Short mmCIF file of C-alpha atoms in Angstrom, two decimals:
data_model
loop_
_atom_site.label_atom_id
_atom_site.label_comp_id
_atom_site.label_asym_id
_atom_site.label_seq_id
_atom_site.Cartn_x
_atom_site.Cartn_y
_atom_site.Cartn_z
CA MET A 1493 -4.49 32.70 -23.23
CA PRO A 1494 -5.54 30.03 -20.07
CA SER A 1495 -5.80 31.70 -17.24
CA PRO A 1496 -2.82 30.72 -14.88
CA ALA A 1497 -4.32 28.37 -12.14
CA THR A 1498 -4.05 30.04 -8.49
CA ARG A 1499 -2.92 27.34 -5.88
CA ARG A 1500 -6.12 26.81 -4.44
CA ASP A 1501 -7.40 25.95 -7.78
CA VAL A 1502 -4.48 23.53 -7.12
CA LEU A 1503 -5.49 21.90 -3.38
CA ILE A 1504 -9.27 21.98 -4.97
CA LEU A 1505 -8.28 19.28 -7.99
CA GLY A 1506 -5.46 18.05 -5.56
CA ALA A 1507 -8.43 17.47 -3.20
CA GLY A 1508 -10.82 16.30 -5.69
CA ALA A 1509 -13.52 18.85 -5.45
CA ALA A 1510 -16.35 19.51 -4.18
CA GLY A 1511 -17.28 16.18 -2.43
CA SER A 1512 -21.14 16.06 -0.72
CA ILE A 1513 -19.85 15.01 2.02
CA LEU A 1514 -17.51 17.28 4.53
CA LEU A 1515 -14.58 14.95 6.38
CA THR A 1516 -12.94 16.64 9.27
CA ARG A 1517 -10.43 15.31 11.02
CA PRO A 1518 -11.65 13.11 13.68
CA SER A 1519 -8.42 13.85 16.85
CA ALA A 1520 -7.09 10.36 16.12
CA ALA A 1521 -6.18 7.91 18.51
CA THR A 1522 -2.93 8.03 20.18
CA PRO A 1523 0.00 5.44 20.78
CA GLU A 1524 -1.30 4.98 24.63
CA GLN A 1525 -4.56 4.80 23.80
CA MET A 1526 -3.47 2.13 21.97
CA ARG A 1527 -1.29 0.45 24.48
CA GLU A 1528 -4.54 1.05 26.92
CA ALA A 1529 -6.68 -1.45 24.35
CA ILE A 1530 -4.07 -4.12 24.52
CA LEU A 1531 -3.85 -3.78 28.43
CA GLU A 1532 -7.42 -4.27 28.44
CA LEU A 1533 -6.79 -7.84 26.58
CA THR A 1534 -4.11 -8.70 28.48
CA ASN A 1535 -4.17 -7.91 31.46
CA GLY A 1536 -1.34 -7.21 31.82
CA ALA A 1537 0.47 -10.27 31.50
CA PRO A 1538 3.95 -9.95 29.64
CA ILE A 1539 3.49 -9.84 25.34
CA ARG A 1540 6.63 -11.70 23.83
CA PRO A 1541 7.35 -10.87 20.21
CA GLY A 1542 7.55 -13.21 17.70
CA LYS A 1543 5.41 -16.45 16.79
CA VAL A 1544 2.73 -13.92 15.16
CA HIS A 1545 3.12 -12.42 10.92
CA ILE A 1546 1.41 -9.86 9.52
CA ASP A 1547 1.86 -9.46 5.80
CA VAL A 1548 0.87 -6.50 4.41
CA PRO A 1549 2.29 -3.79 1.53
CA PRO A 1550 4.18 -1.39 3.19
CA LEU A 1551 3.26 1.29 1.10
CA VAL A 1552 -0.38 1.26 0.70
CA GLU A 1553 -2.07 3.91 -2.30
CA ASN A 1554 -5.61 4.13 -1.01
CA GLY A 1555 -6.07 4.00 2.66
CA ASN A 1556 -9.83 3.06 2.27
CA SER A 1557 -9.16 -0.92 1.48
CA VAL A 1558 -6.19 -2.08 3.00
CA PRO A 1559 -5.22 -6.39 2.67
CA ILE A 1560 -4.08 -8.11 5.93
CA THR A 1561 -3.02 -11.76 6.72
CA VAL A 1562 -2.16 -12.33 10.12
CA SER A 1563 -0.59 -16.04 10.65
CA VAL A 1564 1.06 -17.30 13.95
CA ASP A 1565 2.82 -19.93 13.86
CA SER A 1566 1.10 -23.01 16.20
CA PRO A 1567 -0.01 -26.36 15.61
CA MET A 1568 -3.48 -25.75 16.38
CA THR A 1569 -4.04 -29.31 18.55
CA ALA A 1570 -6.23 -29.15 21.07
CA ASP A 1571 -3.37 -29.07 23.30
CA ALA A 1572 -1.70 -26.10 21.62
CA HIS A 1573 -3.63 -23.48 19.73
CA VAL A 1574 -4.54 -19.47 19.27
CA THR A 1575 -7.32 -18.56 20.74
CA LEU A 1576 -7.46 -15.31 19.36
CA ILE A 1577 -5.96 -13.02 17.10
CA ALA A 1578 -6.32 -9.37 18.22
CA LEU A 1579 -5.29 -6.41 15.21
CA PHE A 1580 -4.56 -2.73 16.54
CA ASN A 1581 -3.98 0.74 14.70
CA GLU A 1582 -2.08 3.52 16.42
CA LYS A 1583 -3.54 6.81 14.80
CA ASN A 1584 -6.93 5.79 13.26
CA PRO A 1585 -9.62 7.19 15.49
CA GLN A 1586 -9.90 4.23 17.48
CA PRO A 1587 -7.43 1.80 18.35
CA ASN A 1588 -9.33 -1.35 17.98
CA VAL A 1589 -9.43 -2.98 14.32
CA GLY A 1590 -10.49 -6.30 14.52
CA THR A 1591 -10.27 -9.30 17.28
CA PHE A 1592 -10.58 -12.54 15.37
CA ARG A 1593 -11.45 -15.99 17.67
CA MET A 1594 -10.89 -19.56 16.80
CA GLY A 1595 -9.55 -22.62 17.97
CA PRO A 1596 -8.35 -26.36 17.47
CA ARG A 1597 -11.09 -26.95 15.11
CA SER A 1598 -9.15 -24.02 12.37
CA GLY A 1599 -6.39 -25.22 10.98
CA LYS A 1600 -4.41 -22.83 11.18
CA ALA A 1601 -3.92 -19.85 12.47
CA ARG A 1602 -4.50 -16.94 10.35
CA VAL A 1603 -7.11 -14.40 8.85
CA ALA A 1604 -6.81 -11.97 6.19
CA THR A 1605 -8.64 -9.03 5.88
CA ARG A 1606 -9.37 -5.56 4.58
CA ILE A 1607 -8.71 -2.49 6.64
CA ARG A 1608 -8.51 0.90 6.50
CA LEU A 1609 -6.09 3.46 7.71
CA ALA A 1610 -6.58 7.15 8.22
CA THR A 1611 -2.18 7.29 7.44
CA SER A 1612 1.02 6.16 7.56
CA GLN A 1613 1.45 4.55 11.09
CA GLN A 1614 2.31 1.12 12.98
CA LEU A 1615 0.28 -1.88 13.45
CA THR A 1616 0.85 -4.31 16.20
CA ALA A 1617 -1.62 -7.62 16.24
CA ILE A 1618 -1.23 -10.09 19.16
CA ALA A 1619 -1.94 -13.64 19.16
CA ARG A 1620 -3.22 -14.84 22.61
CA LEU A 1621 -2.72 -18.98 23.12
CA ASN A 1622 -4.50 -21.71 24.80
CA ASP A 1623 -1.83 -21.48 27.60
CA GLY A 1624 -2.45 -18.24 28.27
CA SER A 1625 0.64 -16.87 27.15
CA PHE A 1626 0.84 -13.52 24.12
CA TRP A 1627 2.62 -12.74 21.48
CA SER A 1628 3.11 -10.63 18.96
CA ASP A 1629 4.32 -8.48 15.85
CA LYS A 1630 4.15 -5.09 14.40
CA VAL A 1631 4.40 -3.42 11.03
CA ASP A 1632 5.11 0.04 9.59
CA VAL A 1633 2.64 0.67 6.52
CA ILE A 1634 3.06 4.42 4.84
CA VAL A 1635 0.24 5.03 3.38
CA THR A 1636 -0.17 7.81 0.03
CA ILE A 1637 -3.42 8.48 -0.49
CA ALA A 1638 -5.81 8.43 3.21
CA ALA A 1639 -8.63 7.04 4.02
CA CYS A 1640 -12.48 8.24 2.89
CA THR A 1641 -11.52 11.68 0.41
CA GLU A 1642 -14.25 11.65 -2.30
CA ASP A 1643 -14.25 13.27 -5.15
CA SER A 1644 -17.31 12.96 -6.63
CA MET B 1001 -11.95 9.20 8.83
CA GLU B 1002 -9.16 11.25 7.52
CA ALA B 1003 -9.72 15.00 6.05
CA ALA B 1004 -10.52 15.76 2.79
CA VAL B 1005 -7.42 18.07 2.38
CA ARG B 1006 -4.82 15.65 0.37
CA PRO B 1007 -0.77 17.26 1.71
CA ALA B 1008 0.07 20.52 -0.02
CA TRP B 1009 2.85 18.81 -1.95
CA ILE B 1010 -0.29 17.10 -3.90
CA GLY B 1011 -1.18 20.92 -4.24
CA LEU B 1012 2.30 21.11 -5.43
CA ALA B 1013 2.06 18.21 -7.89
CA LEU B 1014 0.09 19.57 -10.47
CA ALA B 1015 0.47 23.02 -10.33
CA VAL B 1016 3.89 21.74 -12.24
CA LEU B 1017 1.19 19.44 -14.46
CA VAL B 1018 -0.56 22.60 -15.21
CA ALA B 1019 2.33 24.33 -15.91
CA ALA B 1020 4.15 21.73 -18.34
CA VAL B 1021 0.92 21.74 -20.29
CA ALA B 1022 -0.23 25.37 -20.16
CA VAL B 1023 2.86 27.58 -20.83
CA GLN B 1024 2.04 28.10 -24.53
CA PRO B 1025 -0.61 30.11 -25.93
CA SER B 1026 -3.56 27.10 -26.31
CA PRO B 1027 -6.12 27.13 -29.09
CA ALA B 1028 -8.88 25.75 -27.29
CA GLN B 1029 -8.75 22.68 -29.35
CA GLU B 1030 -5.08 21.43 -30.53
CA THR B 1031 -3.83 18.09 -31.10
CA VAL B 1032 -2.10 16.12 -29.27
CA ARG B 1033 -1.10 12.89 -30.68
CA PRO B 1034 -3.12 9.74 -29.95
CA ILE B 1035 -1.43 6.87 -27.97
CA ALA B 1036 0.15 4.04 -30.20
CA PRO B 1037 -2.17 1.03 -30.44
CA GLN B 1038 1.18 -1.17 -29.15
CA ASP B 1039 1.44 1.73 -26.28
CA ARG B 1040 -2.04 1.25 -24.81
CA LEU B 1041 -1.82 -0.27 -21.40
CA SER B 1042 -5.36 -0.51 -19.59
CA GLY B 1043 -5.61 1.03 -15.95
CA SER B 1044 -4.97 -2.12 -14.37
CA ALA B 1045 -1.56 -1.77 -15.42
CA PHE B 1046 -0.86 1.17 -13.59
CA MET B 1047 -2.51 -0.38 -10.08
CA SER B 1048 -0.45 -1.85 -6.90
CA ALA B 1049 0.42 -5.85 -6.84
CA GLU B 1050 -2.54 -6.11 -4.44
CA ALA B 1051 -5.23 -3.79 -6.44
CA ARG B 1052 -4.57 -6.56 -9.18
CA ALA B 1053 -4.62 -9.35 -7.28
CA LEU B 1054 -8.24 -8.31 -5.70
CA GLN B 1055 -9.23 -7.57 -9.30
CA ALA B 1056 -8.28 -11.25 -10.00
CA ASP B 1057 -9.62 -13.55 -7.21
CA ASP B 1058 -13.55 -12.86 -8.12
CA ALA B 1059 -13.67 -14.10 -3.72
CA SER B 1060 -12.76 -11.38 -3.23
CA ASN B 1061 -13.46 -8.83 -5.00
CA PRO B 1062 -15.93 -6.59 -3.81
CA ALA B 1063 -17.96 -5.80 -7.18
CA MET B 1064 -18.62 -9.51 -7.43
CA LEU B 1065 -21.50 -8.64 -5.11
CA TRP B 1066 -23.11 -6.46 -7.53
CA VAL B 1067 -22.82 -9.05 -9.97
CA LYS B 1068 -25.11 -10.95 -7.52
CA ASP B 1069 -27.02 -8.31 -7.11
CA GLY B 1070 -27.79 -8.10 -11.49
CA GLU B 1071 -28.49 -11.45 -11.51
CA ASP B 1072 -31.05 -11.69 -8.98
CA ILE B 1073 -32.74 -8.46 -11.64
CA TRP B 1074 -32.14 -10.48 -14.91
CA ALA B 1075 -34.34 -13.53 -13.36
CA ARG B 1076 -37.10 -11.24 -11.58
CA LYS B 1077 -39.96 -10.93 -13.36
CA THR B 1078 -41.33 -6.67 -12.63
CA GLY B 1079 -43.28 -4.41 -14.56
CA VAL B 1080 -46.65 -3.76 -15.87
CA ALA B 1081 -45.63 -6.64 -18.74
CA GLU B 1082 -44.16 -9.48 -15.73
CA ARG B 1083 -41.61 -10.35 -17.60
CA SER B 1084 -37.56 -11.18 -17.04
CA CYS B 1085 -34.60 -10.37 -18.81
CA ALA B 1086 -34.04 -13.85 -18.60
CA ASP B 1087 -37.70 -14.38 -20.25
CA CYS B 1088 -36.60 -12.88 -23.48
CA HIS B 1089 -32.79 -13.32 -23.48
CA GLY B 1090 -32.45 -16.67 -21.83
CA GLU B 1091 -29.25 -17.25 -20.20
CA ALA B 1092 -26.96 -14.21 -20.02
CA GLY B 1093 -23.90 -15.96 -20.68
CA ALA B 1094 -25.11 -16.60 -24.02
CA SER B 1095 -27.49 -13.72 -25.34
CA MET B 1096 -25.04 -10.84 -23.66
CA LYS B 1097 -22.24 -12.10 -24.50
CA GLY B 1098 -19.86 -9.72 -26.04
CA VAL B 1099 -22.34 -7.48 -26.01
CA ALA B 1100 -20.89 -5.04 -23.24
CA ALA B 1101 -17.84 -5.06 -25.53
CA ARG B 1102 -19.50 -3.33 -28.70
CA TYR B 1103 -21.31 -0.44 -26.63
CA PRO B 1104 -22.34 2.14 -27.07
CA ALA B 1105 -24.12 1.21 -30.48
CA PHE B 1106 -26.87 3.11 -32.45
CA ASP B 1107 -29.99 2.85 -31.63
CA PRO B 1108 -32.14 3.25 -34.88
CA ALA B 1109 -35.74 3.97 -32.21
CA SER B 1110 -34.38 7.40 -31.17
CA GLN B 1111 -31.51 7.55 -34.42
CA LYS B 1112 -28.43 8.25 -31.69
CA PRO B 1113 -25.81 6.59 -30.45
CA VAL B 1114 -27.08 4.69 -26.79
CA THR B 1115 -24.47 3.24 -24.41
CA LEU B 1116 -25.24 -0.08 -22.46
CA ASP B 1117 -27.26 1.77 -19.58
CA GLN B 1118 -29.60 3.20 -21.85
CA ARG B 1119 -29.44 0.28 -24.03
CA ILE B 1120 -30.57 -1.76 -20.85
CA ASN B 1121 -33.66 0.99 -20.15
CA ILE B 1122 -35.26 0.99 -23.25
CA CYS B 1123 -35.98 -3.18 -22.36
CA ARG B 1124 -36.83 -1.55 -19.15
CA THR B 1125 -39.82 1.01 -20.65
CA ILE B 1126 -40.40 -0.80 -24.00
CA ASN B 1127 -40.20 -4.44 -23.13
CA GLN B 1128 -40.83 -4.90 -19.39
CA LYS B 1129 -43.02 -1.83 -19.04
CA ALA B 1130 -41.15 -0.73 -15.87
CA GLU B 1131 -39.55 2.13 -14.67
CA PRO B 1132 -36.10 2.93 -15.99
CA PHE B 1133 -33.42 2.58 -13.67
CA ALA B 1134 -32.00 5.91 -12.45
CA PRO B 1135 -28.72 6.68 -13.43
CA GLU B 1136 -26.15 5.50 -11.21
CA SER B 1137 -28.48 3.39 -8.69
CA GLN B 1138 -28.16 0.61 -7.08
CA PRO B 1139 -29.97 -1.30 -9.46
CA ALA B 1140 -28.21 0.39 -12.46
CA LEU B 1141 -25.32 -0.81 -11.65
CA ALA B 1142 -26.07 -3.90 -10.67
CA ILE B 1143 -27.11 -5.27 -14.56
CA ALA B 1144 -24.58 -3.08 -15.80
CA SER B 1145 -22.15 -5.04 -14.23
CA TYR B 1146 -23.51 -8.40 -14.83
CA VAL B 1147 -24.14 -7.79 -18.15
CA GLY B 1148 -20.92 -6.25 -18.70
CA LEU B 1149 -18.92 -9.41 -16.60
CA GLN B 1150 -20.92 -11.59 -19.45
CA SER B 1151 -17.47 -9.88 -21.89
CA ARG B 1152 -15.14 -10.47 -19.64
CA GLY B 1153 -11.84 -10.87 -21.50
CA MET B 1154 -13.14 -10.48 -24.89
CA PRO B 1155 -11.55 -7.84 -27.25
CA ILE B 1156 -13.52 -4.41 -27.30
CA THR B 1157 -15.13 -4.48 -30.64
CA PRO B 1158 -17.20 -1.08 -31.66
CA PRO B 1159 -19.42 -1.22 -34.69
CA ASP B 1160 -18.37 -0.60 -37.93
CA ASP B 1161 -21.85 1.87 -38.50
CA LYS B 1162 -21.71 4.84 -40.97
CA ARG B 1163 -24.25 6.14 -38.55
CA LEU B 1164 -21.86 6.47 -35.32
CA LYS B 1165 -19.37 8.90 -36.87
CA PRO B 1166 -20.42 11.75 -36.37
CA PHE B 1167 -21.02 11.00 -32.87
CA LEU B 1168 -17.37 9.76 -32.54
CA GLU B 1169 -16.19 12.59 -34.24
CA ALA B 1170 -17.83 15.03 -31.96
CA GLY B 1171 -16.68 12.74 -29.03
CA ARG B 1172 -12.62 13.39 -30.12
CA SER B 1173 -13.26 16.41 -30.38
CA LEU B 1174 -14.46 16.59 -26.34
CA PHE B 1175 -11.03 14.48 -25.67
CA GLY B 1176 -9.11 16.96 -26.84
CA LEU B 1177 -11.50 20.31 -25.54
CA ARG B 1178 -9.61 22.18 -22.95
CA GLN B 1179 -11.81 22.60 -20.36
CA GLY B 1180 -12.71 24.41 -16.82
CA GLN B 1181 -10.80 26.80 -14.97
CA LEU B 1182 -7.66 24.61 -15.17
CA ASN B 1183 -8.44 24.93 -18.68
CA LEU B 1184 -6.98 20.74 -19.31
CA SER B 1185 -8.35 18.84 -21.85
CA CYS B 1186 -8.37 14.89 -21.05
CA ALA B 1187 -5.94 14.51 -23.89
CA ASN B 1188 -3.52 16.69 -21.98
CA CYS B 1189 -3.42 13.88 -19.14
CA HIS B 1190 -4.23 10.73 -20.89
CA ASP B 1191 -2.35 11.49 -24.11
CA ALA B 1192 0.34 13.30 -23.20
CA LEU B 1193 1.12 12.91 -19.63
CA TRP B 1194 -0.13 9.51 -18.88
CA GLY B 1195 2.23 7.61 -16.46
CA GLY B 1196 3.18 10.36 -15.18
CA LYS B 1197 1.60 11.32 -11.38
CA LEU B 1198 -0.50 13.51 -9.79
CA GLY B 1199 -0.80 13.31 -6.25
CA GLY B 1200 0.67 10.41 -6.00
CA SER B 1201 -2.01 8.88 -8.13
CA PRO B 1202 -1.05 7.41 -11.56
CA ILE B 1203 -2.24 9.28 -14.42
CA PRO B 1204 -3.80 6.42 -16.73
CA GLN B 1205 -4.35 6.13 -20.18
CA ALA B 1206 -8.10 6.16 -19.80
CA HIS B 1207 -9.49 3.18 -21.09
CA PRO B 1208 -12.97 2.36 -20.37
CA THR B 1209 -11.74 -1.33 -19.65
CA GLY B 1210 -13.52 -2.36 -16.66
CA TYR B 1211 -16.58 -0.46 -16.07
CA PRO B 1212 -19.06 -0.50 -13.68
CA ILE B 1213 -15.51 -0.33 -11.38
CA TYR B 1214 -15.48 -1.03 -8.21
CA ARG B 1215 -13.69 2.04 -6.83
CA LEU B 1216 -11.73 1.93 -3.46
CA GLU B 1217 -11.85 5.86 -3.18
CA TRP B 1218 -15.74 5.20 -3.74
CA GLN B 1219 -15.78 2.50 -1.09
CA GLY B 1220 -18.03 1.09 -3.82
CA ILE B 1221 -18.94 0.78 -7.67
CA GLY B 1222 -20.10 3.41 -10.36
CA SER B 1223 -20.47 4.02 -13.64
CA LEU B 1224 -17.87 5.35 -16.57
CA GLN B 1225 -19.74 8.32 -16.16
CA ARG B 1226 -19.35 9.36 -12.58
CA ARG B 1227 -15.55 8.87 -13.45
CA LEU B 1228 -15.29 10.92 -15.94
CA ARG B 1229 -17.72 13.03 -13.63
CA ASN B 1230 -14.21 12.63 -11.28
CA CYS B 1231 -12.09 14.09 -14.13
CA MET B 1232 -14.30 16.96 -15.04
CA THR B 1233 -14.96 18.33 -10.97
CA GLY B 1234 -11.40 17.87 -11.34
CA VAL B 1235 -10.12 20.43 -13.65
CA ARG B 1236 -13.29 22.60 -12.72
CA ALA B 1237 -16.07 22.19 -15.65
CA GLU B 1238 -19.26 21.65 -15.13
CA PRO B 1239 -19.67 18.50 -15.54
CA PHE B 1240 -22.47 16.69 -18.46
CA ALA B 1241 -25.29 15.61 -17.73
CA PRO B 1242 -25.84 11.99 -16.74
CA ASN B 1243 -26.84 10.38 -19.64
CA SER B 1244 -26.26 14.03 -22.13
CA ILE B 1245 -24.86 12.91 -25.56
CA GLU B 1246 -22.12 14.46 -24.82
CA PHE B 1247 -20.89 11.55 -22.37
CA THR B 1248 -22.18 9.50 -25.02
CA GLU B 1249 -19.86 10.50 -27.56
CA ILE B 1250 -16.67 10.64 -25.75
CA GLU B 1251 -17.44 6.97 -24.66
CA LEU B 1252 -17.37 6.50 -28.23
CA TYR B 1253 -14.28 7.84 -28.25
CA LEU B 1254 -13.12 5.58 -25.52
CA ALA B 1255 -14.61 2.86 -27.12
CA GLU B 1256 -12.65 3.45 -30.62
CA ARG B 1257 -9.09 4.32 -28.65
CA ALA B 1258 -9.66 1.35 -26.63
CA LYS B 1259 -10.67 -1.23 -29.55
CA GLY B 1260 -8.81 -4.30 -29.54
CA MET B 1261 -8.00 -4.30 -25.51
CA THR B 1262 -9.25 -6.62 -23.56
CA VAL B 1263 -12.95 -5.95 -21.42
CA GLU B 1264 -12.45 -6.39 -17.36
CA THR B 1265 -15.56 -5.78 -15.95
CA PRO B 1266 -15.84 -5.83 -12.90
CA ALA B 1267 -12.55 -4.49 -12.25
CA ILE B 1268 -10.82 -2.37 -9.52
CA ARG B 1269 -9.08 0.99 -9.54
CA PRO B 1270 -7.74 2.97 -6.69
CA MET C 557 -28.48 -5.59 5.03
CA GLY C 558 -27.63 -6.50 1.44
CA ARG C 559 -25.83 -9.01 -0.01
CA ALA C 560 -23.26 -11.80 0.84
CA LEU C 561 -20.24 -13.26 -1.12
CA ILE C 562 -19.50 -16.92 0.82
CA ASN C 563 -17.15 -19.38 -1.18
CA VAL C 564 -16.44 -23.03 0.52
CA PRO C 565 -15.57 -25.44 -1.20
CA ALA C 566 -18.30 -27.62 -2.33
CA THR C 567 -16.52 -30.94 -1.33
CA ALA C 568 -13.62 -32.05 0.97
CA LYS C 569 -12.19 -34.62 2.62
CA ALA C 570 -12.67 -35.43 6.25
CA GLY C 571 -9.61 -33.32 7.99
CA ASP C 572 -8.78 -31.55 5.39
CA ILE C 573 -7.79 -27.43 6.10
CA ILE C 574 -10.39 -25.59 3.82
CA GLU C 575 -10.45 -22.24 3.23
CA ILE C 576 -13.37 -19.66 3.39
CA LYS C 577 -13.93 -16.23 1.77
CA ALA C 578 -17.22 -13.89 3.01
CA LEU C 579 -17.99 -10.94 1.49
CA VAL C 580 -20.80 -9.03 2.77
CA ALA C 581 -21.65 -5.49 1.32
CA HIS C 582 -21.67 -2.87 3.61
CA VAL C 583 -20.89 0.60 3.88
CA MET C 584 -19.09 0.61 7.65
CA GLU C 585 -19.99 4.44 7.68
CA THR C 586 -17.63 5.11 10.75
CA GLY C 587 -19.05 7.54 12.70
CA TYR C 588 -16.15 10.13 12.39
CA ARG C 589 -17.66 11.33 9.54
CA HIS C 590 -20.41 14.89 9.17
CA GLU C 591 -22.86 16.10 6.41
CA VAL C 592 -21.62 19.53 4.77
CA ASP C 593 -24.06 21.33 7.24
CA GLY C 594 -21.87 20.10 10.28
CA LYS C 595 -24.28 16.71 10.83
CA PRO C 596 -22.68 13.94 12.24
CA ILE C 597 -22.69 10.92 9.85
CA PRO C 598 -23.82 7.88 12.62
CA ARG C 599 -21.89 5.14 13.22
CA ASP C 600 -23.31 2.04 11.28
CA ILE C 601 -20.82 -0.28 11.12
CA ILE C 602 -21.18 -4.85 11.13
CA ASN C 603 -19.52 -5.32 14.45
CA HIS C 604 -19.79 -8.79 14.78
CA PHE C 605 -19.65 -12.04 12.31
CA THR C 606 -19.91 -15.54 12.98
CA CYS C 607 -18.83 -18.71 11.67
CA ALA C 608 -20.74 -22.17 12.24
CA TYR C 609 -20.05 -25.31 11.30
CA ASN C 610 -23.18 -27.88 11.72
CA GLY C 611 -24.30 -25.42 14.49
CA VAL C 612 -20.87 -25.50 16.13
CA VAL C 613 -18.93 -22.14 16.36
CA VAL C 614 -15.58 -22.35 14.26
CA PHE C 615 -14.53 -18.75 13.74
CA GLU C 616 -15.88 -15.66 15.27
CA ALA C 617 -14.87 -11.77 14.61
CA ASP C 618 -15.40 -8.05 16.48
CA PHE C 619 -15.23 -5.67 13.93
CA TYR C 620 -14.15 -1.57 14.15
CA PRO C 621 -15.16 1.22 11.90
CA ALA C 622 -11.19 0.06 11.17
CA ILE C 623 -12.68 -2.89 8.49
CA ALA C 624 -13.16 -1.67 5.01
CA ALA C 625 -16.90 -0.99 3.40
CA ASN C 626 -18.00 -4.09 1.89
CA PRO C 627 -16.26 -6.26 5.08
CA PHE C 628 -13.95 -9.45 3.70
CA LEU C 629 -12.96 -11.96 5.57
CA SER C 630 -10.72 -15.22 5.07
CA PHE C 631 -9.85 -17.60 7.37
CA THR C 632 -9.82 -21.63 7.90
CA THR C 633 -11.79 -24.76 9.29
CA ILE C 634 -10.99 -28.41 9.58
CA ALA C 635 -13.78 -30.44 6.73
CA THR C 636 -15.21 -32.51 9.41
CA GLU C 637 -18.83 -33.96 8.21
CA THR C 638 -20.95 -33.45 5.73
CA GLY C 639 -23.06 -30.16 6.91
CA VAL C 640 -24.00 -26.76 6.70
CA LEU C 641 -21.85 -23.89 7.13
CA THR C 642 -24.28 -20.72 8.88
CA PHE C 643 -22.75 -17.13 8.52
CA ILE C 644 -23.96 -15.19 10.28
CA TRP C 645 -23.54 -10.64 10.18
CA THR C 646 -24.41 -8.29 12.87
CA ASP C 647 -24.66 -4.63 12.06
CA ASP C 648 -25.28 -1.69 14.75
CA LYS C 649 -28.73 -1.85 14.59
CA ALA C 650 -28.93 -5.57 15.92
CA GLU C 651 -29.60 -6.04 12.07
CA LYS C 652 -28.71 -9.85 11.05
CA GLN C 653 -27.71 -11.27 7.36
CA VAL C 654 -27.40 -15.34 7.34
CA GLU C 655 -25.72 -17.18 4.57
CA THR C 656 -25.37 -21.29 4.70
CA ALA C 657 -23.59 -23.09 2.58
CA ARG C 658 -23.27 -26.49 1.63
CA ILE C 659 -20.25 -29.06 2.10
CA THR C 660 -19.97 -32.74 1.20
CA ILE C 661 -17.47 -35.20 2.57
CA THR C 662 -15.69 -37.44 -0.44
#
């Protein structure tokens, strides 16, 4: 007869059994810390919603590698272009994800990368234009398996 | 970045699963109906669109970093013999085409089946007179990815070799053997419950079509044996030793079970 | 640092917007993990990336620990002249990985 699985067995299997690395939950960034990080970028200048588009799957099966593309509506000419795109999150241990600098030679204001998400949360992308204005987009992402689990 | 303990409902989902397959008093070996050939699906079929896109684009598939390393290893003279793989085998695109698709294969010298990784190490020791690559080491995974890539798109074709038969049958039995504290066989999950979910992850059919794989959870590349070890520790069984005959036997059975399916190496898996 | 993979079209017409993909092998250790004995695993990430076109920086990035292992970037630039694109990744130990790719304007 099979011995009934205990709840502990079950949790261990769910968690993927013994790893050589102990993963502890670091204190997560807070929405407040994210606001501070954004303030550092904008120096208090107003941020308008619009122009920026975050493209990320709304439901993520593995938080270790989440494909994300940020694009900005801009002609990318010498007169009118994006100089910087910054990506922030509110619940990873640190609010900054990545900062990308570009200019009229980029042709398009678009960057794609892969990021880690510790848990379901909101992402914010902010673009700075050459006229000094800031624009933003926000999206919610649901993560079903968090980043950095290990089971081998 | 996050605690290893996943939400409690994962445990709950598993408890349901264990209950579903463990209620009947079970002999250690029972028969679960194998998957009909026309119902077979690669692990890719259970992945998100994003993971499939990652696998489909060589310019963004991180496993290609290891393939590139493997290409360097292929061309590098080494060992007491000062020979490169290329010195004897020439262009990998020609000489290694289809090779990974028919491993494990019988090795006359040892009178046993060997996996592709073991076959490569035979060349390391006998032909290059160099140290064999350690199992799961970066160079072992790199050369296996490079050799494996040469079979991408080809059907899995296990050799029709009588000498393999007893090992293949041993592998089939191992696949049906209940193991570990959770007392589950590979077949319990992969033949009977594929398509279901285990703690948020879909249960695939366990086809060895993509190895070595870049597993998002590992954030790196790993062999089929590492993947099998994960399943064994998952049911709280003591995994077989690296390169043990048991692993080779299971690999033989997995190849037979996936006969005709397409090689995807180097695949992405969640 | 180890391997990198760059994808740049070998040829382009002047004025074309070309897509560049750059992948580099790196663990991107976050600094938030611990060994079983409680010892913290030190942070070790690539924190900076630049792409220069014939010596002029056309794209630059700062990475934080939330960038996934084996960092991937895709971005665009306008093909202007035949020459060399230089990619430089810098990690926390100030080690640099440099790769180049040629582009010919037809």
